PDB file of C-alpha atoms in Angstrom:
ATOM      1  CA  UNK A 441     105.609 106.438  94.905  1.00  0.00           C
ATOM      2  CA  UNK A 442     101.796 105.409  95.401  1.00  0.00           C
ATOM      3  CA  UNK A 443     101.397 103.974  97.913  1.00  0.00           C
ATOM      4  CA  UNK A 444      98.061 102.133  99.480  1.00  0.00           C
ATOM      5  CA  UNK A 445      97.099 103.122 103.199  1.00  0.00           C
ATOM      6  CA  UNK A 446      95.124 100.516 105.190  1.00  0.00           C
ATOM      7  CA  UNK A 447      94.399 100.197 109.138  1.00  0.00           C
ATOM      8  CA  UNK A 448      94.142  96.657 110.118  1.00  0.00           C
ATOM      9  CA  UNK A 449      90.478  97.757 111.696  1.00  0.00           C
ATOM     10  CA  UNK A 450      88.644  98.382 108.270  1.00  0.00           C
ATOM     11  CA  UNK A 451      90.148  95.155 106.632  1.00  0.00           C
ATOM     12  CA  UNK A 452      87.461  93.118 105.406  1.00  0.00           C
ATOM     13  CA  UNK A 453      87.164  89.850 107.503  1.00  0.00           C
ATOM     14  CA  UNK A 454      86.768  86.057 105.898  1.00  0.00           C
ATOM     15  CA  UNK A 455      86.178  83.579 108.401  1.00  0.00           C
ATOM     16  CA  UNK A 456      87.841  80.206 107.339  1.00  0.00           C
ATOM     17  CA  UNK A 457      85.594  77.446 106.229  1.00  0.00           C
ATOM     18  CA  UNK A 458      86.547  75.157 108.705  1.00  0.00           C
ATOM     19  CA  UNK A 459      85.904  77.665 111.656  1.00  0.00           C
ATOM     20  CA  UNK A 460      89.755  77.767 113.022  1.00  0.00           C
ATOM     21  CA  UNK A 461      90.366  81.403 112.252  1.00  0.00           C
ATOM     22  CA  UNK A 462      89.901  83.999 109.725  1.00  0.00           C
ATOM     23  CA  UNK A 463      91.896  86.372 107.569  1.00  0.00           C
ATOM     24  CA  UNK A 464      91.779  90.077 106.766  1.00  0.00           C
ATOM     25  CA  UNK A 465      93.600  90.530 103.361  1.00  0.00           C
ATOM     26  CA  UNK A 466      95.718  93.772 102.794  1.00  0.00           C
ATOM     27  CA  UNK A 467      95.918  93.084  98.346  1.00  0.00           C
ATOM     28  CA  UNK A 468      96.144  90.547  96.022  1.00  0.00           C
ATOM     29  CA  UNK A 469      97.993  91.023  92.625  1.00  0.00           C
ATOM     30  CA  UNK A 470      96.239  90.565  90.167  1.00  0.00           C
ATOM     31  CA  UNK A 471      92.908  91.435  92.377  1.00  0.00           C
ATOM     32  CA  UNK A 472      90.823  88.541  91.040  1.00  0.00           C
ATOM     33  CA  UNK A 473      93.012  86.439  93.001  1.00  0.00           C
ATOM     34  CA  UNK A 474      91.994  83.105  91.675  1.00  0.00           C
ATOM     35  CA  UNK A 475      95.691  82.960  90.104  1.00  0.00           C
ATOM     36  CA  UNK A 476      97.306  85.205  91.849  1.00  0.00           C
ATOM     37  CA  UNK A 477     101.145  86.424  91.703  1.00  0.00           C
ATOM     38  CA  UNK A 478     101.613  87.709  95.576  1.00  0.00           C
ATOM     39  CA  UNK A 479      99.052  88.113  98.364  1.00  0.00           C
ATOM     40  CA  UNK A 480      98.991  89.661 101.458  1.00  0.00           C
ATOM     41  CA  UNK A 481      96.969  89.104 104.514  1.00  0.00           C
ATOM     42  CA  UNK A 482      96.841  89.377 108.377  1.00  0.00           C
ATOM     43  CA  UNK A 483      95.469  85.840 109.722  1.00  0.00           C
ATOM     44  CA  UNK A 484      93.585  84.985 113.103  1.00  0.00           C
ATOM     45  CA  UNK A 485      94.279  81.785 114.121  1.00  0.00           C
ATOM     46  CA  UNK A 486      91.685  80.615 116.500  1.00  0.00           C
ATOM     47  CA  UNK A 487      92.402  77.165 117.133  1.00  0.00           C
ATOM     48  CA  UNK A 488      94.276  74.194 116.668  1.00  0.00           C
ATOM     49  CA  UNK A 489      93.835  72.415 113.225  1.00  0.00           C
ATOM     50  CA  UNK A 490      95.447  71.764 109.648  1.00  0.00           C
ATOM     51  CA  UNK A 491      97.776  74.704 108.376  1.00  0.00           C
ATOM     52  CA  UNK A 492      96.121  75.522 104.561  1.00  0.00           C
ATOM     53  CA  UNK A 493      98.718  74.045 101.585  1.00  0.00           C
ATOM     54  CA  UNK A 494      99.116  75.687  98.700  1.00  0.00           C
ATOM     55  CA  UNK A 495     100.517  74.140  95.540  1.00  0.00           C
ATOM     56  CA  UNK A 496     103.105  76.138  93.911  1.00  0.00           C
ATOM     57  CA  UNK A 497     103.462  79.102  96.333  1.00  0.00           C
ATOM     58  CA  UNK A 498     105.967  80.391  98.815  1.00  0.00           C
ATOM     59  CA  UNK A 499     104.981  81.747 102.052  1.00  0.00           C
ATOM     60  CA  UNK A 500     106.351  83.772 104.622  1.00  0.00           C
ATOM     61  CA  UNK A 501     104.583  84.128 107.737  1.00  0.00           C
ATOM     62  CA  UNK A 502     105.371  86.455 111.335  1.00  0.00           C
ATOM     63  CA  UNK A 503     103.433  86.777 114.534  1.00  0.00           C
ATOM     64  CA  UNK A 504     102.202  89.711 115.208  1.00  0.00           C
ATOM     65  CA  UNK A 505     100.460  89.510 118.365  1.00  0.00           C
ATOM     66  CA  UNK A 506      99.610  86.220 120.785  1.00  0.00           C
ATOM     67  CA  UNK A 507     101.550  83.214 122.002  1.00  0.00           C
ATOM     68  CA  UNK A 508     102.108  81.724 118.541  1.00  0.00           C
ATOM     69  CA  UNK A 509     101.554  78.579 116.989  1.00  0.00           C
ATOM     70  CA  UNK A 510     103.698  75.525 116.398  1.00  0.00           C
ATOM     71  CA  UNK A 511     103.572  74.546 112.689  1.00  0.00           C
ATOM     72  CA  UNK A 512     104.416  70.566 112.404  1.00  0.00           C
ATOM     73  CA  UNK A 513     104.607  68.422 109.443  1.00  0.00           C
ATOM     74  CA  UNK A 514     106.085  67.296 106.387  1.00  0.00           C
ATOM     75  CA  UNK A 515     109.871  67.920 107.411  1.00  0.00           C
ATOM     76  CA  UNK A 516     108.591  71.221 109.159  1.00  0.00           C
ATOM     77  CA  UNK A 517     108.978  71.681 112.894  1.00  0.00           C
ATOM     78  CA  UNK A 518     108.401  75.256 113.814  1.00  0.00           C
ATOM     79  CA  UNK A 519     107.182  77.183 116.796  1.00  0.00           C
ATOM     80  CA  UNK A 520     106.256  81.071 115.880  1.00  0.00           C
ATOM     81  CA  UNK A 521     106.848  82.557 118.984  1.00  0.00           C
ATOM     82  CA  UNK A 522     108.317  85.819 118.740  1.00  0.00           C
ATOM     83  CA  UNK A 523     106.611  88.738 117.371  1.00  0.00           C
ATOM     84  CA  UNK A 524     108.071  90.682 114.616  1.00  0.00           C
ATOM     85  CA  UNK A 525     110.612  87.128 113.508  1.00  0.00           C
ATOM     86  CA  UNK A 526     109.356  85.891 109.981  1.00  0.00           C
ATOM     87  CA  UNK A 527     109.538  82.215 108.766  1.00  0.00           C
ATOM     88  CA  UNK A 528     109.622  81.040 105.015  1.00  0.00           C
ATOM     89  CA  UNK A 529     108.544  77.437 104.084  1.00  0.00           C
ATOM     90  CA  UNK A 530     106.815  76.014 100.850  1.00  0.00           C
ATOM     91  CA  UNK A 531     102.933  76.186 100.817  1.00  0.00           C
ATOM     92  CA  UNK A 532     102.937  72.905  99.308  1.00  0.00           C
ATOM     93  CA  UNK A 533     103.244  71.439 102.791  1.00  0.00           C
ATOM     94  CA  UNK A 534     100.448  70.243 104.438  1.00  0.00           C
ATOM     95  CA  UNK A 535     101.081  71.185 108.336  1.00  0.00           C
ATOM     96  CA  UNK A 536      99.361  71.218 111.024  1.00  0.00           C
ATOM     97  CA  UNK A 537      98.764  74.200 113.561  1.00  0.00           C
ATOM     98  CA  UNK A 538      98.985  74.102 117.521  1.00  0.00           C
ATOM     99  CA  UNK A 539      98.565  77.222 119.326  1.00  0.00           C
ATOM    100  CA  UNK A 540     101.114  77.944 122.012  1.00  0.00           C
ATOM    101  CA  UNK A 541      98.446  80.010 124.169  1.00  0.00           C
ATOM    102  CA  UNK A 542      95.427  81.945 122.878  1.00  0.00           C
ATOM    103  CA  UNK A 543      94.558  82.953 119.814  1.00  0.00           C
ATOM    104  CA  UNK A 544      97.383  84.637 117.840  1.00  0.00           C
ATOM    105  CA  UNK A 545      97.300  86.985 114.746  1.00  0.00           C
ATOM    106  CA  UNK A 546     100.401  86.471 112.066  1.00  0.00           C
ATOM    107  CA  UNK A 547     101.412  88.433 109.069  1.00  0.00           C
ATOM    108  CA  UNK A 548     100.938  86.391 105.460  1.00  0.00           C
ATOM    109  CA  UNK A 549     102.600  86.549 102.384  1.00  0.00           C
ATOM    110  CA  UNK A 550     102.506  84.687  99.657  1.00  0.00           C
ATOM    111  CA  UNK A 551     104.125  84.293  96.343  1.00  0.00           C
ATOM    112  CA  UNK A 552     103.462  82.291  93.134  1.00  0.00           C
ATOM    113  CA  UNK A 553     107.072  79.848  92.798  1.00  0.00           C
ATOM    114  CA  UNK A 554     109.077  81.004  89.727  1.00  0.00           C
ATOM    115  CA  UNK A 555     106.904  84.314  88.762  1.00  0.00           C
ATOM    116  CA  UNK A 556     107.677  86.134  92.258  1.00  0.00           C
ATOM    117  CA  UNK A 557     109.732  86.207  95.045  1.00  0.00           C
ATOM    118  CA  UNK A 558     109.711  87.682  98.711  1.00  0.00           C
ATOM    119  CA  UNK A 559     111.963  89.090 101.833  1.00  0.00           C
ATOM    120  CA  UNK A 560     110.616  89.814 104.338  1.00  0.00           C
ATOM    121  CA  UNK A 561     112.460  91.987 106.899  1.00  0.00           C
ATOM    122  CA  UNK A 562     111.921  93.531 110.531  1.00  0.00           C
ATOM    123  CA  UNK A 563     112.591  96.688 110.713  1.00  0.00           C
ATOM    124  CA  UNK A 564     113.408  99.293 113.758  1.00  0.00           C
ATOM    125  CA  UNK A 565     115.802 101.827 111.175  1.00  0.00           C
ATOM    126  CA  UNK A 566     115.499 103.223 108.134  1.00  0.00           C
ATOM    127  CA  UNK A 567     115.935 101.652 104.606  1.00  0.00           C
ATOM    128  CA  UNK A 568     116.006 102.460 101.237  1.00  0.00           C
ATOM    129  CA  UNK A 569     112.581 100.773  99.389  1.00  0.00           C
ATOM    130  CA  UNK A 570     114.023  99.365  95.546  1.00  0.00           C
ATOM    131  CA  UNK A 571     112.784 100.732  92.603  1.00  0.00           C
ATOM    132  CA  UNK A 572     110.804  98.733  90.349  1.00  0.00           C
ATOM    133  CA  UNK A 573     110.114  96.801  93.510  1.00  0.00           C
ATOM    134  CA  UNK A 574     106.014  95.759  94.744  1.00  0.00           C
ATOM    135  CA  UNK A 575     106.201  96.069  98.413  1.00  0.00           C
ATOM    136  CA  UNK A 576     103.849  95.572 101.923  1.00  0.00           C
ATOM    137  CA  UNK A 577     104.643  97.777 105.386  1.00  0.00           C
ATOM    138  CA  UNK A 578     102.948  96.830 108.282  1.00  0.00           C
ATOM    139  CA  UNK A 579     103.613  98.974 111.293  1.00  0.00           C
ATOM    140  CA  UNK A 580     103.781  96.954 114.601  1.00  0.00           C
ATOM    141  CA  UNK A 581     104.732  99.697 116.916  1.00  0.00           C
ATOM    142  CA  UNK A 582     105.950 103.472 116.975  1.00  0.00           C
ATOM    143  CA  UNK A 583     105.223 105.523 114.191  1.00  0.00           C
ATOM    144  CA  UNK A 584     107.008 105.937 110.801  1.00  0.00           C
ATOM    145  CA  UNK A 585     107.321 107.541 107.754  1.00  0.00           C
ATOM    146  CA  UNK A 586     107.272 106.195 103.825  1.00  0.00           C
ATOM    147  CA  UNK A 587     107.681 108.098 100.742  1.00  0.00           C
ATOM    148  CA  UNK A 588     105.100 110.359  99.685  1.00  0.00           C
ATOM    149  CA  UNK A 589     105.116 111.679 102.874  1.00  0.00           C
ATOM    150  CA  UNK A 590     102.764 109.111 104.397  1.00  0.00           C
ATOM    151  CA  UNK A 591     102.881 108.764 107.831  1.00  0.00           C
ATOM    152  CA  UNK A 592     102.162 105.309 109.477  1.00  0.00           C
ATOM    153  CA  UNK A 593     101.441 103.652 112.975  1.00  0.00           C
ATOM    154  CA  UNK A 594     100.504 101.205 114.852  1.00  0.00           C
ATOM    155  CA  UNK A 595      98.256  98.418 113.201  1.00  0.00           C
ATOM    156  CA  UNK A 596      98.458 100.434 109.812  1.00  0.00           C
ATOM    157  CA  UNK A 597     100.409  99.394 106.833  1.00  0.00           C
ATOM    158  CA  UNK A 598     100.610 100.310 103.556  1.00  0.00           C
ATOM    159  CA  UNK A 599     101.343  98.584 100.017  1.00  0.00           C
ATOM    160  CA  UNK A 600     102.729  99.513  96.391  1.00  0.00           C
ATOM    161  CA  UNK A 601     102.753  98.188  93.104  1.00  0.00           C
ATOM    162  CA  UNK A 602     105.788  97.238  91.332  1.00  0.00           C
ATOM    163  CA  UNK A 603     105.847 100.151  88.807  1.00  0.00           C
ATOM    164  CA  UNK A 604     106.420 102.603  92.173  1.00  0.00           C
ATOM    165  CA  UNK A 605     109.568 104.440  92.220  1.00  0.00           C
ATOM    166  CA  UNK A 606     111.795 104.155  95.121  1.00  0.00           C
ATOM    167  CA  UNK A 607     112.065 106.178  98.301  1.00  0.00           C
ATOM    168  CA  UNK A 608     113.206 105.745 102.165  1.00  0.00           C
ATOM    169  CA  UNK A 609     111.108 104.618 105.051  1.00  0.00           C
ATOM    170  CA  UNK A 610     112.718 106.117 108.106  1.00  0.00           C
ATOM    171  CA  UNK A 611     111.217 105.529 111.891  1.00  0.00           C
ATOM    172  CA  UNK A 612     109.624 107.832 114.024  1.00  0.00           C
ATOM    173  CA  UNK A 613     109.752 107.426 117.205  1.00  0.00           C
ATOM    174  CA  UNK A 614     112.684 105.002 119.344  1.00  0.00           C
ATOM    175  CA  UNK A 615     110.095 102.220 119.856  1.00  0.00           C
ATOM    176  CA  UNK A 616     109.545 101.872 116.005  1.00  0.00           C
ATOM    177  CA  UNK A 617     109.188  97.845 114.587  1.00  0.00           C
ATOM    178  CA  UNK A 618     107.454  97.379 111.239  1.00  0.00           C
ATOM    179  CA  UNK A 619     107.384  94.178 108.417  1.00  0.00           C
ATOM    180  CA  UNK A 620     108.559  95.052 105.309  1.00  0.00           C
ATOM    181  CA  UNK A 621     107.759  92.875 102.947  1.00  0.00           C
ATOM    182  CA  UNK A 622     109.623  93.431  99.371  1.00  0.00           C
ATOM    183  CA  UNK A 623     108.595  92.136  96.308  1.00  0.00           C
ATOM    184  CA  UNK A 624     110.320  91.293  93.171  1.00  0.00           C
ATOM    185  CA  UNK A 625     109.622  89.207  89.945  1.00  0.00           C
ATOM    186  CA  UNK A 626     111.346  86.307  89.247  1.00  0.00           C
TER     187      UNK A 626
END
Protein backbone atom coordinates (compact mmCIF):
# COMPACT_ATOMS: atom_id res chain seq x y z
CA UNK A 1 0.00 0.00 0.00
CA UNK A 2 1.23 3.67 -0.91
CA UNK A 3 0.59 5.57 1.22
CA UNK A 4 1.04 9.66 1.42
CA UNK A 5 2.90 11.06 4.64
CA UNK A 6 2.05 14.65 5.66
CA UNK A 7 2.72 16.65 9.09
CA UNK A 8 0.04 19.09 9.71
CA UNK A 9 3.12 21.83 9.99
CA UNK A 10 4.13 21.82 6.19
CA UNK A 11 0.41 21.88 4.97
CA UNK A 12 -0.04 24.68 2.78
CA UNK A 13 -2.32 27.37 4.44
CA UNK A 14 -5.51 29.23 2.57
CA UNK A 15 -6.92 31.84 4.56
CA UNK A 16 -10.77 32.05 3.93
CA UNK A 17 -12.04 34.94 1.95
CA UNK A 18 -14.11 36.24 4.46
CA UNK A 19 -11.26 36.31 7.16
CA UNK A 20 -13.02 33.71 9.77
CA UNK A 21 -10.42 31.01 9.48
CA UNK A 22 -8.35 29.15 7.11
CA UNK A 23 -7.73 25.62 5.92
CA UNK A 24 -4.68 23.43 5.35
CA UNK A 25 -5.75 20.68 2.82
CA UNK A 26 -4.24 17.09 3.21
CA UNK A 27 -5.55 15.89 -0.93
CA UNK A 28 -8.11 16.35 -3.18
CA UNK A 29 -9.17 13.57 -5.70
CA UNK A 30 -8.97 14.39 -8.63
CA UNK A 31 -6.17 17.21 -7.66
CA UNK A 32 -7.67 19.97 -9.80
CA UNK A 33 -10.31 20.05 -7.34
CA UNK A 34 -12.75 22.23 -9.13
CA UNK A 35 -15.05 18.94 -9.34
CA UNK A 36 -13.79 17.03 -7.01
CA UNK A 37 -14.82 13.34 -5.75
CA UNK A 38 -13.45 13.52 -1.89
CA UNK A 39 -11.36 16.18 -0.13
CA UNK A 40 -9.60 16.37 2.84
CA UNK A 41 -8.56 19.22 4.97
CA UNK A 42 -7.72 20.41 8.56
CA UNK A 43 -9.77 23.83 9.14
CA UNK A 44 -9.01 26.84 11.60
CA UNK A 45 -11.91 28.37 12.60
CA UNK A 46 -11.18 31.78 13.87
CA UNK A 47 -14.35 33.31 14.49
CA UNK A 48 -17.90 33.32 14.52
CA UNK A 49 -19.63 33.53 11.04
CA UNK A 50 -21.54 31.49 8.20
CA UNK A 51 -20.49 27.68 7.99
CA UNK A 52 -19.47 27.29 3.90
CA UNK A 53 -22.50 25.13 1.91
CA UNK A 54 -21.74 23.01 -0.55
CA UNK A 55 -24.22 21.75 -3.12
CA UNK A 56 -24.15 18.14 -3.64
CA UNK A 57 -21.52 17.02 -1.06
CA UNK A 58 -21.42 15.17 2.20
CA UNK A 59 -19.31 16.23 4.98
CA UNK A 60 -17.98 14.89 7.98
CA UNK A 61 -16.31 17.06 10.31
CA UNK A 62 -14.27 16.34 14.10
CA UNK A 63 -12.53 18.69 16.44
CA UNK A 64 -9.33 18.26 16.83
CA UNK A 65 -8.13 20.73 19.18
CA UNK A 66 -10.09 23.96 20.95
CA UNK A 67 -13.46 24.48 22.58
CA UNK A 68 -15.49 23.75 19.43
CA UNK A 69 -18.04 25.40 17.60
CA UNK A 70 -21.81 25.21 17.60
CA UNK A 71 -23.09 24.66 14.02
CA UNK A 72 -26.90 26.08 13.80
CA UNK A 73 -29.21 26.15 10.96
CA UNK A 74 -31.37 24.64 8.54
CA UNK A 75 -32.71 21.70 10.84
CA UNK A 76 -29.03 21.45 12.24
CA UNK A 77 -28.32 22.09 15.90
CA UNK A 78 -24.90 20.89 16.78
CA UNK A 79 -22.22 21.74 19.27
CA UNK A 80 -18.61 20.04 18.33
CA UNK A 81 -17.24 19.77 21.53
CA UNK A 82 -15.33 16.77 22.01
CA UNK A 83 -12.17 16.07 20.32
CA UNK A 84 -11.71 12.99 18.36
CA UNK A 85 -16.18 12.61 17.98
CA UNK A 86 -17.05 13.12 14.16
CA UNK A 87 -20.39 14.60 12.87
CA UNK A 88 -21.94 13.97 9.31
CA UNK A 89 -24.52 16.47 7.85
CA UNK A 90 -25.25 17.55 4.14
CA UNK A 91 -23.05 20.45 2.78
CA UNK A 92 -26.01 21.76 1.17
CA UNK A 93 -26.90 23.43 4.45
CA UNK A 94 -26.19 26.78 4.95
CA UNK A 95 -25.19 27.02 8.88
CA UNK A 96 -23.87 29.20 10.81
CA UNK A 97 -20.71 28.85 13.16
CA UNK A 98 -20.35 30.00 16.94
CA UNK A 99 -17.26 29.20 18.68
CA UNK A 100 -17.63 27.69 22.11
CA UNK A 101 -14.19 29.33 23.34
CA UNK A 102 -11.15 30.20 21.21
CA UNK A 103 -10.28 29.34 18.10
CA UNK A 104 -10.65 25.60 17.33
CA UNK A 105 -9.07 23.39 14.54
CA UNK A 106 -11.52 20.41 13.07
CA UNK A 107 -10.84 17.60 10.73
CA UNK A 108 -12.80 17.93 7.06
CA UNK A 109 -13.99 15.57 4.76
CA UNK A 110 -15.88 15.78 2.06
CA UNK A 111 -17.53 13.68 -0.51
CA UNK A 112 -19.30 14.26 -3.87
CA UNK A 113 -23.31 12.68 -3.09
CA UNK A 114 -23.83 9.52 -5.20
CA UNK A 115 -20.05 9.09 -6.65
CA UNK A 116 -18.45 8.62 -3.00
CA UNK A 117 -19.08 7.88 0.32
CA UNK A 118 -17.32 8.26 3.84
CA UNK A 119 -16.90 6.75 7.62
CA UNK A 120 -15.23 8.20 9.55
CA UNK A 121 -14.03 6.41 12.72
CA UNK A 122 -11.94 7.15 16.03
CA UNK A 123 -9.63 4.97 16.62
CA UNK A 124 -7.46 3.89 19.91
CA UNK A 125 -6.97 -0.17 18.47
CA UNK A 126 -6.07 -1.67 15.61
CA UNK A 127 -8.11 -2.29 12.35
CA UNK A 128 -7.95 -3.86 9.27
CA UNK A 129 -7.80 -0.88 6.26
CA UNK A 130 -10.29 -2.46 3.07
CA UNK A 131 -8.90 -3.19 -0.03
CA UNK A 132 -9.84 -1.28 -2.95
CA UNK A 133 -10.64 1.31 -0.34
CA UNK A 134 -9.17 5.45 -0.66
CA UNK A 135 -8.49 6.32 2.86
CA UNK A 136 -7.17 9.53 5.31
CA UNK A 137 -5.26 8.83 8.96
CA UNK A 138 -4.74 11.58 11.03
CA UNK A 139 -2.88 10.86 14.21
CA UNK A 140 -4.19 12.89 17.25
CA UNK A 141 -2.08 11.40 19.91
CA UNK A 142 0.44 8.42 20.61
CA UNK A 143 2.15 6.97 17.88
CA UNK A 144 1.07 4.28 15.34
CA UNK A 145 1.82 2.19 12.69
CA UNK A 146 0.17 1.70 8.91
CA UNK A 147 1.11 -0.64 6.28
CA UNK A 148 4.22 -0.21 4.54
CA UNK A 149 5.76 0.08 7.61
CA UNK A 150 5.08 3.79 8.07
CA UNK A 151 5.21 4.99 11.31
CA UNK A 152 2.93 7.95 12.40
CA UNK A 153 2.42 10.53 15.32
CA UNK A 154 1.13 13.20 16.61
CA UNK A 155 -0.24 15.93 14.12
CA UNK A 156 0.87 13.59 11.14
CA UNK A 157 -1.46 11.69 8.96
CA UNK A 158 -1.26 9.98 6.01
CA UNK A 159 -3.59 9.22 2.84
CA UNK A 160 -4.06 6.48 -0.02
CA UNK A 161 -5.64 6.13 -3.17
CA UNK A 162 -8.29 3.73 -3.85
CA UNK A 163 -6.24 1.29 -6.01
CA UNK A 164 -4.02 0.59 -2.51
CA UNK A 165 -4.15 -2.84 -1.27
CA UNK A 166 -5.16 -3.48 2.19
CA UNK A 167 -3.16 -3.77 5.39
CA UNK A 168 -3.59 -3.18 9.38
CA UNK A 169 -3.01 -0.02 11.29
CA UNK A 170 -2.18 -1.11 14.80
CA UNK A 171 -1.34 1.59 17.79
CA UNK A 172 1.73 2.25 19.38
CA UNK A 173 1.77 3.39 22.38
CA UNK A 174 -1.51 3.13 25.25
CA UNK A 175 -2.40 6.81 24.66
CA UNK A 176 -2.94 6.20 20.85
CA UNK A 177 -6.32 8.21 19.15
CA UNK A 178 -6.26 8.74 15.39
CA UNK A 179 -9.29 9.63 12.52
CA UNK A 180 -9.62 7.25 10.07
CA UNK A 181 -11.35 8.30 7.45
CA UNK A 182 -12.38 5.41 4.78
CA UNK A 183 -13.35 5.93 1.47
CA UNK A 184 -15.41 4.05 -0.92
CA UNK A 185 -17.23 4.69 -4.31
CA UNK A 186 -20.67 4.71 -4.55
Amino acid sequence: MLINRFDFADLPVSPWRNGGGETREIVCQPADGVDFDWRASIATIAQDGPFSAFDGIDRSITLLEGDGVHLFGDGIDHRLETAGEPFAFSGDAALQARLLGGISQDFNIMTRRGRWRATVRRLTAACELPPAHAGVWYVLRGEWQLPAETRLGARQGGWWPEAAHGGQAAPLSADALALWADLSRV
